[in-house]
JSON list of C-alpha atoms and ligand atoms in Angstrom, two decimals:
[
{"chain": "A", "resi": 1, "resn": "MET", "atom": "CA", "xyz": [-2.13, -39.01, -44.30]},
{"chain": "A", "resi": 2, "resn": "ALA", "atom": "CA", "xyz": [-2.12, -41.25, -47.77]},
{"chain": "A", "resi": 3, "resn": "GLY", "atom": "CA", "xyz": [-5.40, -40.31, -49.72]},
{"chain": "A", "resi": 4, "resn": "ARG", "atom": "CA", "xyz": [-4.34, -36.32, -49.14]},
{"chain": "A", "resi": 5, "resn": "ARG", "atom": "CA", "xyz": [-1.97, -36.87, -51.06]},
{"chain": "A", "resi": 6, "resn": "ALA", "atom": "CA", "xyz": [-3.04, -38.70, -53.84]},
{"chain": "A", "resi": 7, "resn": "VAL", "atom": "CA", "xyz": [-5.79, -36.19, -54.38]},
{"chain": "A", "resi": 8, "resn": "GLU", "atom": "CA", "xyz": [-2.87, -33.39, -53.97]},
{"chain": "A", "resi": 9, "resn": "GLU", "atom": "CA", "xyz": [-0.79, -35.08, -56.47]},
{"chain": "A", "resi": 10, "resn": "HIS", "atom": "CA", "xyz": [-2.87, -36.67, -58.83]},
{"chain": "A", "resi": 11, "resn": "LEU", "atom": "CA", "xyz": [-6.60, -34.84, -59.66]},
{"chain": "A", "resi": 12, "resn": "GLY", "atom": "CA", "xyz": [-6.34, -31.94, -61.78]},
{"chain": "A", "resi": 13, "resn": "ARG", "atom": "CA", "xyz": [-4.24, -34.18, -63.68]},
{"chain": "A", "resi": 14, "resn": "LEU", "atom": "CA", "xyz": [-6.71, -37.47, -63.36]},
{"chain": "A", "resi": 15, "resn": "ARG", "atom": "CA", "xyz": [-9.38, -33.77, -64.01]},
{"chain": "A", "resi": 16, "resn": "GLU", "atom": "CA", "xyz": [-8.15, -33.41, -67.60]},
{"chain": "A", "resi": 17, "resn": "GLU", "atom": "CA", "xyz": [-6.87, -36.74, -68.34]},
{"chain": "A", "resi": 18, "resn": "HIS", "atom": "CA", "xyz": [-11.18, -37.51, -68.74]},
{"chain": "A", "resi": 19, "resn": "GLY", "atom": "CA", "xyz": [-12.07, -34.14, -69.61]},
{"chain": "A", "resi": 20, "resn": "VAL", "atom": "CA", "xyz": [-13.84, -33.16, -65.94]},
{"chain": "A", "resi": 21, "resn": "ASP", "atom": "CA", "xyz": [-15.94, -30.12, -66.12]},
{"chain": "A", "resi": 22, "resn": "LEU", "atom": "CA", "xyz": [-16.43, -30.20, -61.96]},
{"chain": "A", "resi": 23, "resn": "ALA", "atom": "CA", "xyz": [-15.47, -32.81, -59.18]},
{"chain": "A", "resi": 24, "resn": "ILE", "atom": "CA", "xyz": [-16.49, -33.50, -56.00]},
{"chain": "A", "resi": 25, "resn": "VAL", "atom": "CA", "xyz": [-14.76, -34.91, -53.45]},
{"chain": "A", "resi": 26, "resn": "ASN", "atom": "CA", "xyz": [-16.37, -36.37, -49.39]},
{"chain": "A", "resi": 27, "resn": "GLY", "atom": "CA", "xyz": [-13.20, -35.60, -47.47]},
{"chain": "A", "resi": 28, "resn": "GLU", "atom": "CA", "xyz": [-14.41, -36.12, -44.05]},
{"chain": "A", "resi": 29, "resn": "ASN", "atom": "CA", "xyz": [-11.34, -37.82, -43.21]},
{"chain": "A", "resi": 30, "resn": "ALA", "atom": "CA", "xyz": [-8.62, -36.00, -45.34]},
{"chain": "A", "resi": 31, "resn": "ALA", "atom": "CA", "xyz": [-7.23, -35.67, -41.52]},
{"chain": "A", "resi": 32, "resn": "ASP", "atom": "CA", "xyz": [-5.47, -38.45, -41.03]},
{"chain": "A", "resi": 33, "resn": "GLY", "atom": "CA", "xyz": [-8.26, -40.40, -40.92]},
{"chain": "A", "resi": 34, "resn": "ALA", "atom": "CA", "xyz": [-10.65, -38.77, -38.99]},
{"chain": "A", "resi": 35, "resn": "GLY", "atom": "CA", "xyz": [-12.56, -35.10, -40.29]},
{"chain": "A", "resi": 36, "resn": "ILE", "atom": "CA", "xyz": [-10.66, -32.60, -41.94]},
{"chain": "A", "resi": 37, "resn": "THR", "atom": "CA", "xyz": [-9.36, -29.16, -40.56]},
{"chain": "A", "resi": 38, "resn": "PRO", "atom": "CA", "xyz": [-9.91, -25.75, -42.82]},
{"chain": "A", "resi": 39, "resn": "LYS", "atom": "CA", "xyz": [-6.11, -26.07, -43.85]},
{"chain": "A", "resi": 40, "resn": "LEU", "atom": "CA", "xyz": [-6.76, -29.12, -45.23]},
{"chain": "A", "resi": 41, "resn": "ALA", "atom": "CA", "xyz": [-10.29, -28.04, -47.30]},
{"chain": "A", "resi": 42, "resn": "GLU", "atom": "CA", "xyz": [-8.13, -25.31, -48.96]},
{"chain": "A", "resi": 43, "resn": "ARG", "atom": "CA", "xyz": [-5.06, -27.63, -50.09]},
{"chain": "A", "resi": 44, "resn": "LEU", "atom": "CA", "xyz": [-7.64, -30.07, -51.90]},
{"chain": "A", "resi": 45, "resn": "LEU", "atom": "CA", "xyz": [-9.83, -27.38, -53.10]},
{"chain": "A", "resi": 46, "resn": "ALA", "atom": "CA", "xyz": [-6.60, -25.63, -54.16]},
{"chain": "A", "resi": 47, "resn": "ALA", "atom": "CA", "xyz": [-5.34, -29.11, -55.27]},
{"chain": "A", "resi": 48, "resn": "GLY", "atom": "CA", "xyz": [-8.63, -29.37, -57.99]},
{"chain": "A", "resi": 49, "resn": "ALA", "atom": "CA", "xyz": [-11.67, -30.43, -56.00]},
{"chain": "A", "resi": 50, "resn": "ASP", "atom": "CA", "xyz": [-15.39, -28.27, -56.37]},
{"chain": "A", "resi": 51, "resn": "VAL", "atom": "CA", "xyz": [-16.98, -28.98, -53.66]},
{"chain": "A", "resi": 52, "resn": "ILE", "atom": "CA", "xyz": [-16.01, -30.74, -50.95]},
{"chain": "A", "resi": 53, "resn": "THR", "atom": "CA", "xyz": [-18.98, -32.81, -49.23]},
{"chain": "A", "resi": 54, "resn": "LEU", "atom": "CA", "xyz": [-18.74, -35.09, -46.34]},
{"chain": "A", "resi": 55, "resn": "GLY", "atom": "CA", "xyz": [-20.52, -36.60, -43.21]},
{"chain": "A", "resi": 56, "resn": "ASN", "atom": "CA", "xyz": [-20.48, -38.60, -39.84]},
{"chain": "A", "resi": 57, "resn": "HIS", "atom": "CA", "xyz": [-16.80, -37.03, -38.68]},
{"chain": "A", "resi": 58, "resn": "THR", "atom": "CA", "xyz": [-17.82, -33.45, -39.66]},
{"chain": "A", "resi": 59, "resn": "TYR", "atom": "CA", "xyz": [-16.63, -31.81, -36.30]},
{"chain": "A", "resi": 60, "resn": "ARG", "atom": "CA", "xyz": [-14.18, -34.28, -35.43]},
{"chain": "A", "resi": 61, "resn": "ARG", "atom": "CA", "xyz": [-11.50, -31.24, -35.73]},
{"chain": "A", "resi": 62, "resn": "ASP", "atom": "CA", "xyz": [-11.15, -27.94, -34.08]},
{"chain": "A", "resi": 63, "resn": "GLY", "atom": "CA", "xyz": [-11.74, -24.57, -35.95]},
{"chain": "A", "resi": 64, "resn": "ILE", "atom": "CA", "xyz": [-13.83, -26.20, -38.91]},
{"chain": "A", "resi": 65, "resn": "GLY", "atom": "CA", "xyz": [-17.43, -25.58, -37.49]},
{"chain": "A", "resi": 66, "resn": "PRO", "atom": "CA", "xyz": [-16.81, -21.40, -37.71]},
{"chain": "A", "resi": 67, "resn": "TYR", "atom": "CA", "xyz": [-15.72, -22.62, -40.93]},
{"chain": "A", "resi": 68, "resn": "LEU", "atom": "CA", "xyz": [-18.21, -24.13, -42.59]},
{"chain": "A", "resi": 69, "resn": "ALA", "atom": "CA", "xyz": [-20.54, -21.82, -41.43]},
{"chain": "A", "resi": 70, "resn": "ALA", "atom": "CA", "xyz": [-18.34, -19.37, -43.48]},
{"chain": "A", "resi": 71, "resn": "SER", "atom": "CA", "xyz": [-17.87, -21.69, -47.05]},
{"chain": "A", "resi": 72, "resn": "GLU", "atom": "CA", "xyz": [-19.92, -21.97, -49.65]},
{"chain": "A", "resi": 73, "resn": "ARG", "atom": "CA", "xyz": [-18.70, -24.65, -51.13]},
{"chain": "A", "resi": 74, "resn": "VAL", "atom": "CA", "xyz": [-17.46, -27.27, -48.45]},
{"chain": "A", "resi": 75, "resn": "ILE", "atom": "CA", "xyz": [-20.58, -28.70, -47.15]},
{"chain": "A", "resi": 76, "resn": "ARG", "atom": "CA", "xyz": [-21.89, -31.24, -44.48]},
{"chain": "A", "resi": 77, "resn": "PRO", "atom": "CA", "xyz": [-24.39, -33.48, -44.64]},
{"chain": "A", "resi": 78, "resn": "ALA", "atom": "CA", "xyz": [-28.11, -31.28, -44.60]},
{"chain": "A", "resi": 79, "resn": "ASN", "atom": "CA", "xyz": [-29.79, -33.66, -42.11]},
{"chain": "A", "resi": 80, "resn": "ALA", "atom": "CA", "xyz": [-26.69, -33.02, -39.43]},
{"chain": "A", "resi": 81, "resn": "GLY", "atom": "CA", "xyz": [-28.83, -30.91, -37.38]},
{"chain": "A", "resi": 82, "resn": "ALA", "atom": "CA", "xyz": [-30.50, -28.13, -37.34]},
{"chain": "A", "resi": 83, "resn": "GLN", "atom": "CA", "xyz": [-27.81, -26.72, -33.35]},
{"chain": "A", "resi": 84, "resn": "THR", "atom": "CA", "xyz": [-24.77, -27.79, -36.45]},
{"chain": "A", "resi": 85, "resn": "PRO", "atom": "CA", "xyz": [-22.84, -24.27, -38.24]},
{"chain": "A", "resi": 86, "resn": "GLY", "atom": "CA", "xyz": [-22.58, -24.94, -42.50]},
{"chain": "A", "resi": 87, "resn": "ARG", "atom": "CA", "xyz": [-24.56, -25.71, -44.83]},
{"chain": "A", "resi": 88, "resn": "GLY", "atom": "CA", "xyz": [-25.54, -28.80, -46.59]},
{"chain": "A", "resi": 89, "resn": "LEU", "atom": "CA", "xyz": [-26.40, -27.18, -50.97]},
{"chain": "A", "resi": 90, "resn": "ALA", "atom": "CA", "xyz": [-23.64, -26.38, -52.40]},
{"chain": "A", "resi": 91, "resn": "VAL", "atom": "CA", "xyz": [-24.00, -24.90, -56.18]},
{"chain": "A", "resi": 92, "resn": "ALA", "atom": "CA", "xyz": [-21.16, -24.35, -58.17]},
{"chain": "A", "resi": 93, "resn": "GLU", "atom": "CA", "xyz": [-20.23, -23.59, -61.95]},
{"chain": "A", "resi": 94, "resn": "ALA", "atom": "CA", "xyz": [-18.97, -26.14, -63.79]},
{"chain": "A", "resi": 95, "resn": "ARG", "atom": "CA", "xyz": [-16.17, -25.27, -66.61]},
{"chain": "A", "resi": 96, "resn": "ASN", "atom": "CA", "xyz": [-18.20, -25.75, -68.89]},
{"chain": "A", "resi": 97, "resn": "GLY", "atom": "CA", "xyz": [-20.10, -23.15, -67.72]},
{"chain": "A", "resi": 98, "resn": "VAL", "atom": "CA", "xyz": [-22.45, -25.06, -66.02]},
{"chain": "A", "resi": 99, "resn": "ARG", "atom": "CA", "xyz": [-24.37, -24.84, -62.44]},
{"chain": "A", "resi": 100, "resn": "VAL", "atom": "CA", "xyz": [-24.34, -28.13, -60.23]},
{"chain": "A", "resi": 101, "resn": "ALA", "atom": "CA", "xyz": [-25.77, -28.69, -57.22]},
{"chain": "A", "resi": 102, "resn": "VAL", "atom": "CA", "xyz": [-24.80, -30.73, -54.63]},
{"chain": "A", "resi": 103, "resn": "LEU", "atom": "CA", "xyz": [-25.93, -31.92, -51.87]},
{"chain": "A", "resi": 104, "resn": "ASN", "atom": "CA", "xyz": [-25.30, -34.21, -49.14]},
{"chain": "A", "resi": 105, "resn": "LEU", "atom": "CA", "xyz": [-27.01, -36.03, -47.05]},
{"chain": "A", "resi": 106, "resn": "LEU", "atom": "CA", "xyz": [-26.18, -39.05, -43.79]},
{"chain": "A", "resi": 107, "resn": "GLY", "atom": "CA", "xyz": [-28.09, -41.92, -44.52]},
{"chain": "A", "resi": 108, "resn": "SER", "atom": "CA", "xyz": [-30.21, -43.06, -41.06]},
{"chain": "A", "resi": 109, "resn": "LEU", "atom": "CA", "xyz": [-29.39, -46.59, -40.71]},
{"chain": "A", "resi": 110, "resn": "PHE", "atom": "CA", "xyz": [-26.47, -47.74, -38.11]},
{"chain": "A", "resi": 111, "resn": "LEU", "atom": "CA", "xyz": [-25.06, -43.51, -38.26]},
{"chain": "A", "resi": 112, "resn": "ASP", "atom": "CA", "xyz": [-26.61, -41.27, -35.86]},
{"chain": "A", "resi": 113, "resn": "THR", "atom": "CA", "xyz": [-28.17, -38.85, -37.60]},
{"chain": "A", "resi": 114, "resn": "PRO", "atom": "CA", "xyz": [-29.74, -36.34, -36.18]},
{"chain": "A", "resi": 115, "resn": "VAL", "atom": "CA", "xyz": [-33.18, -35.99, -39.16]},
{"chain": "A", "resi": 116, "resn": "SER", "atom": "CA", "xyz": [-33.88, -38.45, -41.08]},
{"chain": "A", "resi": 117, "resn": "PRO", "atom": "CA", "xyz": [-33.47, -38.23, -44.62]},
{"chain": "A", "resi": 118, "resn": "TRP", "atom": "CA", "xyz": [-36.72, -39.37, -45.80]},
{"chain": "A", "resi": 119, "resn": "GLU", "atom": "CA", "xyz": [-38.04, -36.28, -43.96]},
{"chain": "A", "resi": 120, "resn": "VAL", "atom": "CA", "xyz": [-35.93, -33.53, -45.68]},
{"chain": "A", "resi": 121, "resn": "VAL", "atom": "CA", "xyz": [-34.30, -34.95, -49.18]},
{"chain": "A", "resi": 122, "resn": "ASP", "atom": "CA", "xyz": [-38.44, -34.37, -51.50]},
{"chain": "A", "resi": 123, "resn": "GLY", "atom": "CA", "xyz": [-37.62, -30.49, -50.20]},
{"chain": "A", "resi": 124, "resn": "LEU", "atom": "CA", "xyz": [-33.81, -30.30, -50.36]},
{"chain": "A", "resi": 125, "resn": "VAL", "atom": "CA", "xyz": [-33.81, -31.49, -53.88]},
{"chain": "A", "resi": 126, "resn": "ASP", "atom": "CA", "xyz": [-37.11, -29.51, -54.98]},
{"chain": "A", "resi": 127, "resn": "GLU", "atom": "CA", "xyz": [-34.65, -26.06, -53.64]},
{"chain": "A", "resi": 128, "resn": "ALA", "atom": "CA", "xyz": [-31.47, -27.60, -55.44]},
{"chain": "A", "resi": 129, "resn": "ARG", "atom": "CA", "xyz": [-33.80, -28.49, -59.57]},
{"chain": "A", "resi": 130, "resn": "ALA", "atom": "CA", "xyz": [-34.61, -24.57, -58.99]},
{"chain": "A", "resi": 131, "resn": "ALA", "atom": "CA", "xyz": [-30.92, -23.54, -58.36]},
{"chain": "A", "resi": 132, "resn": "ALA", "atom": "CA", "xyz": [-29.27, -25.88, -61.02]},
{"chain": "A", "resi": 133, "resn": "PRO", "atom": "CA", "xyz": [-30.28, -28.06, -63.42]},
{"chain": "A", "resi": 134, "resn": "VAL", "atom": "CA", "xyz": [-27.70, -30.23, -62.63]},
{"chain": "A", "resi": 135, "resn": "VAL", "atom": "CA", "xyz": [-28.27, -32.17, -59.37]},
{"chain": "A", "resi": 136, "resn": "VAL", "atom": "CA", "xyz": [-25.57, -34.37, -58.08]},
{"chain": "A", "resi": 137, "resn": "VAL", "atom": "CA", "xyz": [-26.70, -36.01, -54.92]},
{"chain": "A", "resi": 138, "resn": "ASP", "atom": "CA", "xyz": [-24.17, -37.67, -51.87]},
{"chain": "A", "resi": 139, "resn": "PHE", "atom": "CA", "xyz": [-25.40, -39.86, -49.43]},
{"chain": "A", "resi": 140, "resn": "HIS", "atom": "CA", "xyz": [-23.00, -41.02, -46.92]},
{"chain": "A", "resi": 141, "resn": "ALA", "atom": "CA", "xyz": [-24.48, -44.08, -45.78]},
{"chain": "A", "resi": 142, "resn": "GLU", "atom": "CA", "xyz": [-23.65, -47.43, -44.03]},
{"chain": "A", "resi": 143, "resn": "ALA", "atom": "CA", "xyz": [-26.37, -49.54, -45.84]},
{"chain": "A", "resi": 144, "resn": "THR", "atom": "CA", "xyz": [-26.19, -50.64, -49.42]},
{"chain": "A", "resi": 145, "resn": "SER", "atom": "CA", "xyz": [-30.49, -50.85, -48.77]},
{"chain": "A", "resi": 146, "resn": "GLU", "atom": "CA", "xyz": [-31.14, -47.50, -47.65]},
{"chain": "A", "resi": 147, "resn": "LYS", "atom": "CA", "xyz": [-28.64, -46.18, -50.84]},
{"chain": "A", "resi": 148, "resn": "VAL", "atom": "CA", "xyz": [-30.65, -48.49, -53.37]},
{"chain": "A", "resi": 149, "resn": "ALA", "atom": "CA", "xyz": [-33.38, -46.96, -52.45]},
{"chain": "A", "resi": 150, "resn": "LEU", "atom": "CA", "xyz": [-32.42, -43.39, -52.16]},
{"chain": "A", "resi": 151, "resn": "ALA", "atom": "CA", "xyz": [-31.59, -43.56, -55.58]},
{"chain": "A", "resi": 152, "resn": "THR", "atom": "CA", "xyz": [-34.52, -45.38, -56.94]},
{"chain": "A", "resi": 153, "resn": "TRP", "atom": "CA", "xyz": [-36.54, -42.81, -55.44]},
{"chain": "A", "resi": 154, "resn": "LEU", "atom": "CA", "xyz": [-34.84, -40.06, -56.70]},
{"chain": "A", "resi": 155, "resn": "ASP", "atom": "CA", "xyz": [-34.79, -41.03, -59.98]},
{"chain": "A", "resi": 156, "resn": "GLY", "atom": "CA", "xyz": [-36.30, -39.05, -62.90]},
{"chain": "A", "resi": 157, "resn": "ARG", "atom": "CA", "xyz": [-35.45, -35.74, -60.42]},
{"chain": "A", "resi": 158, "resn": "VAL", "atom": "CA", "xyz": [-32.00, -35.59, -59.99]},
{"chain": "A", "resi": 159, "resn": "THR", "atom": "CA", "xyz": [-29.14, -36.54, -61.82]},
{"chain": "A", "resi": 160, "resn": "ALA", "atom": "CA", "xyz": [-27.19, -38.74, -59.62]},
{"chain": "A", "resi": 161, "resn": "VAL", "atom": "CA", "xyz": [-27.28, -40.22, -56.02]},
{"chain": "A", "resi": 162, "resn": "ILE", "atom": "CA", "xyz": [-23.52, -41.48, -55.24]},
{"chain": "A", "resi": 163, "resn": "GLY", "atom": "CA", "xyz": [-22.71, -43.08, -51.70]},
{"chain": "A", "resi": 164, "resn": "THR", "atom": "CA", "xyz": [-20.21, -42.77, -49.49]},
{"chain": "A", "resi": 165, "resn": "HIS", "atom": "CA", "xyz": [-18.77, -44.18, -46.34]},
{"chain": "A", "resi": 166, "resn": "THR", "atom": "CA", "xyz": [-18.23, -47.42, -46.40]},
{"chain": "A", "resi": 167, "resn": "HIS", "atom": "CA", "xyz": [-14.86, -47.39, -47.63]},
{"chain": "A", "resi": 168, "resn": "VAL", "atom": "CA", "xyz": [-15.46, -50.20, -50.38]},
{"chain": "A", "resi": 169, "resn": "GLN", "atom": "CA", "xyz": [-15.71, -49.08, -53.35]},
{"chain": "A", "resi": 170, "resn": "THR", "atom": "CA", "xyz": [-19.45, -51.54, -54.76]},
{"chain": "A", "resi": 171, "resn": "ASN", "atom": "CA", "xyz": [-19.40, -52.73, -58.78]},
{"chain": "A", "resi": 172, "resn": "ASP", "atom": "CA", "xyz": [-23.12, -51.54, -59.44]},
{"chain": "A", "resi": 173, "resn": "ALA", "atom": "CA", "xyz": [-22.75, -47.87, -61.78]},
{"chain": "A", "resi": 174, "resn": "ARG", "atom": "CA", "xyz": [-25.53, -47.79, -63.43]},
{"chain": "A", "resi": 175, "resn": "VAL", "atom": "CA", "xyz": [-28.20, -45.36, -64.87]},
{"chain": "A", "resi": 176, "resn": "LEU", "atom": "CA", "xyz": [-31.82, -45.89, -63.91]},
{"chain": "A", "resi": 177, "resn": "PRO", "atom": "CA", "xyz": [-34.71, -46.13, -65.78]},
{"chain": "A", "resi": 178, "resn": "GLY", "atom": "CA", "xyz": [-36.00, -42.37, -65.43]},
{"chain": "A", "resi": 179, "resn": "GLY", "atom": "CA", "xyz": [-31.81, -40.89, -65.75]},
{"chain": "A", "resi": 180, "resn": "THR", "atom": "CA", "xyz": [-31.00, -40.62, -62.54]},
{"chain": "A", "resi": 181, "resn": "ALA", "atom": "CA", "xyz": [-27.45, -42.44, -61.98]},
{"chain": "A", "resi": 182, "resn": "ALA", "atom": "CA", "xyz": [-26.23, -44.20, -59.24]},
{"chain": "A", "resi": 183, "resn": "LEU", "atom": "CA", "xyz": [-23.60, -46.16, -57.56]},
{"chain": "A", "resi": 184, "resn": "THR", "atom": "CA", "xyz": [-24.08, -48.14, -53.79]},
{"chain": "A", "resi": 185, "resn": "ASP", "atom": "CA", "xyz": [-20.07, -46.26, -52.91]},
{"chain": "A", "resi": 186, "resn": "ALA", "atom": "CA", "xyz": [-17.34, -44.47, -54.69]},
{"chain": "A", "resi": 187, "resn": "GLY", "atom": "CA", "xyz": [-15.00, -46.07, -52.33]},
{"chain": "A", "resi": 188, "resn": "MET", "atom": "CA", "xyz": [-11.61, -44.34, -50.70]},
{"chain": "A", "resi": 189, "resn": "THR", "atom": "CA", "xyz": [-9.06, -42.47, -51.90]},
{"chain": "A", "resi": 190, "resn": "GLY", "atom": "CA", "xyz": [-6.49, -43.80, -49.59]},
{"chain": "A", "resi": 191, "resn": "PRO", "atom": "CA", "xyz": [-4.04, -46.94, -48.33]},
{"chain": "A", "resi": 192, "resn": "HIS", "atom": "CA", "xyz": [-5.52, -50.51, -49.28]},
{"chain": "A", "resi": 193, "resn": "ASP", "atom": "CA", "xyz": [-3.11, -52.01, -47.64]},
{"chain": "A", "resi": 194, "resn": "SER", "atom": "CA", "xyz": [-5.61, -51.41, -43.82]},
{"chain": "A", "resi": 195, "resn": "VAL", "atom": "CA", "xyz": [-9.15, -51.98, -42.39]},
{"chain": "A", "resi": 196, "resn": "ILE", "atom": "CA", "xyz": [-10.74, -49.29, -44.61]},
{"chain": "A", "resi": 197, "resn": "GLY", "atom": "CA", "xyz": [-7.90, -47.10, -44.02]},
{"chain": "A", "resi": 198, "resn": "VAL", "atom": "CA", "xyz": [-6.89, -48.45, -40.76]},
{"chain": "A", "resi": 199, "resn": "ARG", "atom": "CA", "xyz": [-3.66, -49.60, -39.97]},
{"chain": "A", "resi": 200, "resn": "ALA", "atom": "CA", "xyz": [-5.05, -53.18, -39.82]},
{"chain": "A", "resi": 201, "resn": "GLU", "atom": "CA", "xyz": [-3.79, -54.99, -37.21]},
{"chain": "A", "resi": 202, "resn": "LEU", "atom": "CA", "xyz": [-4.97, -52.03, -34.78]},
{"chain": "A", "resi": 203, "resn": "ALA", "atom": "CA", "xyz": [-8.24, -52.28, -36.33]},
{"chain": "A", "resi": 204, "resn": "ILE", "atom": "CA", "xyz": [-8.27, -56.42, -35.48]},
{"chain": "A", "resi": 205, "resn": "ALA", "atom": "CA", "xyz": [-7.14, -55.74, -31.90]},
{"chain": "A", "resi": 206, "resn": "ARG", "atom": "CA", "xyz": [-9.57, -53.50, -30.77]},
{"chain": "A", "resi": 207, "resn": "MET", "atom": "CA", "xyz": [-12.34, -55.95, -32.42]},
{"chain": "A", "resi": 208, "resn": "ARG", "atom": "CA", "xyz": [-10.80, -58.95, -31.26]},
{"chain": "A", "resi": 209, "resn": "THR", "atom": "CA", "xyz": [-9.16, -57.67, -27.61]},
{"chain": "A", "resi": 210, "resn": "ARG", "atom": "CA", "xyz": [-12.90, -55.09, -27.11]},
{"chain": "A", "resi": 211, "resn": "LEU", "atom": "CA", "xyz": [-10.26, -53.11, -25.78]},
{"chain": "A", "resi": 212, "resn": "PRO", "atom": "CA", "xyz": [-9.05, -49.24, -26.55]},
{"chain": "A", "resi": 213, "resn": "VAL", "atom": "CA", "xyz": [-6.51, -49.08, -29.01]},
{"chain": "A", "resi": 214, "resn": "ARG", "atom": "CA", "xyz": [-5.84, -46.00, -30.57]},
{"chain": "A", "resi": 215, "resn": "PHE", "atom": "CA", "xyz": [-6.06, -45.91, -34.88]},
{"chain": "A", "resi": 216, "resn": "GLN", "atom": "CA", "xyz": [-3.45, -44.57, -37.04]},
{"chain": "A", "resi": 217, "resn": "PRO", "atom": "CA", "xyz": [-3.66, -44.63, -40.88]},
{"chain": "A", "resi": 218, "resn": "ALA", "atom": "CA", "xyz": [-2.13, -47.24, -43.24]},
{"chain": "A", "resi": 219, "resn": "GLU", "atom": "CA", "xyz": [-0.04, -46.47, -46.00]},
{"chain": "A", "resi": 220, "resn": "THR", "atom": "CA", "xyz": [0.53, -48.57, -47.95]},
{"chain": "A", "resi": 221, "resn": "GLY", "atom": "CA", "xyz": [-1.46, -49.46, -51.16]},
{"chain": "A", "resi": 222, "resn": "VAL", "atom": "CA", "xyz": [-2.84, -46.18, -52.66]},
{"chain": "A", "resi": 223, "resn": "ARG", "atom": "CA", "xyz": [-5.82, -46.25, -54.81]},
{"chain": "A", "resi": 224, "resn": "LEU", "atom": "CA", "xyz": [-7.65, -43.39, -56.30]},
{"chain": "A", "resi": 225, "resn": "GLU", "atom": "CA", "xyz": [-11.38, -44.35, -56.26]},
{"chain": "A", "resi": 226, "resn": "GLY", "atom": "CA", "xyz": [-14.49, -42.27, -57.30]},
{"chain": "A", "resi": 227, "resn": "ALA", "atom": "CA", "xyz": [-16.60, -42.54, -60.74]},
{"chain": "A", "resi": 228, "resn": "LEU", "atom": "CA", "xyz": [-17.06, -40.82, -63.95]},
{"chain": "A", "resi": 229, "resn": "LEU", "atom": "CA", "xyz": [-19.99, -39.26, -64.48]},
{"chain": "A", "resi": 230, "resn": "THR", "atom": "CA", "xyz": [-21.47, -38.47, -67.39]},
{"chain": "A", "resi": 231, "resn": "CYS", "atom": "CA", "xyz": [-24.49, -36.29, -68.37]},
{"chain": "A", "resi": 232, "resn": "THR", "atom": "CA", "xyz": [-26.37, -33.46, -70.77]},
{"chain": "A", "resi": 233, "resn": "GLU", "atom": "CA", "xyz": [-26.75, -29.59, -69.76]},
{"chain": "A", "resi": 234, "resn": "GLY", "atom": "CA", "xyz": [-30.50, -30.61, -68.66]},
{"chain": "A", "resi": 235, "resn": "GLY", "atom": "CA", "xyz": [-29.49, -32.82, -66.09]},
{"chain": "A", "resi": 236, "resn": "ARG", "atom": "CA", "xyz": [-30.27, -35.94, -67.60]},
{"chain": "A", "resi": 237, "resn": "ALA", "atom": "CA", "xyz": [-27.04, -39.08, -66.67]},
{"chain": "A", "resi": 238, "resn": "GLU", "atom": "CA", "xyz": [-26.01, -40.68, -70.19]},
{"chain": "A", "resi": 239, "resn": "ALA", "atom": "CA", "xyz": [-23.69, -42.33, -68.11]},
{"chain": "A", "resi": 240, "resn": "MET", "atom": "CA", "xyz": [-21.47, -43.67, -64.99]},
{"chain": "A", "resi": 241, "resn": "GLU", "atom": "CA", "xyz": [-18.07, -45.51, -64.95]},
{"chain": "A", "resi": 242, "resn": "LEU", "atom": "CA", "xyz": [-16.32, -46.55, -61.49]},
{"chain": "A", "resi": 243, "resn": "LEU", "atom": "CA", "xyz": [-12.55, -45.55, -61.43]},
{"chain": "A", "resi": 244, "resn": "ARG", "atom": "CA", "xyz": [-9.82, -46.73, -59.71]},
{"chain": "A", "resi": 245, "resn": "VAL", "atom": "CA", "xyz": [-6.84, -45.56, -60.76]},
{"chain": "A", "resi": 246, "resn": "SER", "atom": "CA", "xyz": [-3.59, -47.77, -58.11]},
{"chain": "A", "resi": 247, "resn": "LEU", "atom": "CA", "xyz": [-0.79, -45.24, -56.80]},
{"chain": "B", "resi": 301, "resn": "FE2", "atom": "FE1", "xyz": [-18.67, -41.54, -42.98]}
]
């Protein structure tokens, strides 16, 4: 809740301050740290998100399937399996009129992923490039190695590969030699006095005792984290910087 509130209260202001033409928000845990509801997705869009990406917790909440099936701006990982509702690619127009394709993919290491991202990524990137000059990939994955590997594989074919899922922002924002910006993980907008958003004592109790413990989201140490990407209208990345705002 603290993270969603931070986006609702500050995304608009940050967009103005930094002159942001398009904002992508990973919203997979907007509903008290687990999943997202249609109502919360609409609130994030109203707060200034142009596209919302999701992840391995996409379907945790009731009602999200039909919403995703109908939505063009809220997407789930493209390799979430053929039986799951929704789409994995969105095309939006930035404020400066440039079309931007956003592709959401799940990693295959340490996650229960139905289809390997490597099996589908090239075809999806071709589809995205046919739709828009700027292509941003949200690679929702656990392992740093897999994220660096995918960014390197896509270097020169997409504008940016930005990792999500670990909740821990990495200090490796860079532009690769072919013109693709890469960041292993954009971090977490939420309460950082926690174990990746969960009240620390509950997360630790589950790990120490191996007994079932009901998780609750933490509330304090809230930061808004992400990345600021600058690129040409043709889709070549020029710079990427970390965004980390304490609230
Ligand atoms: Fe995740």
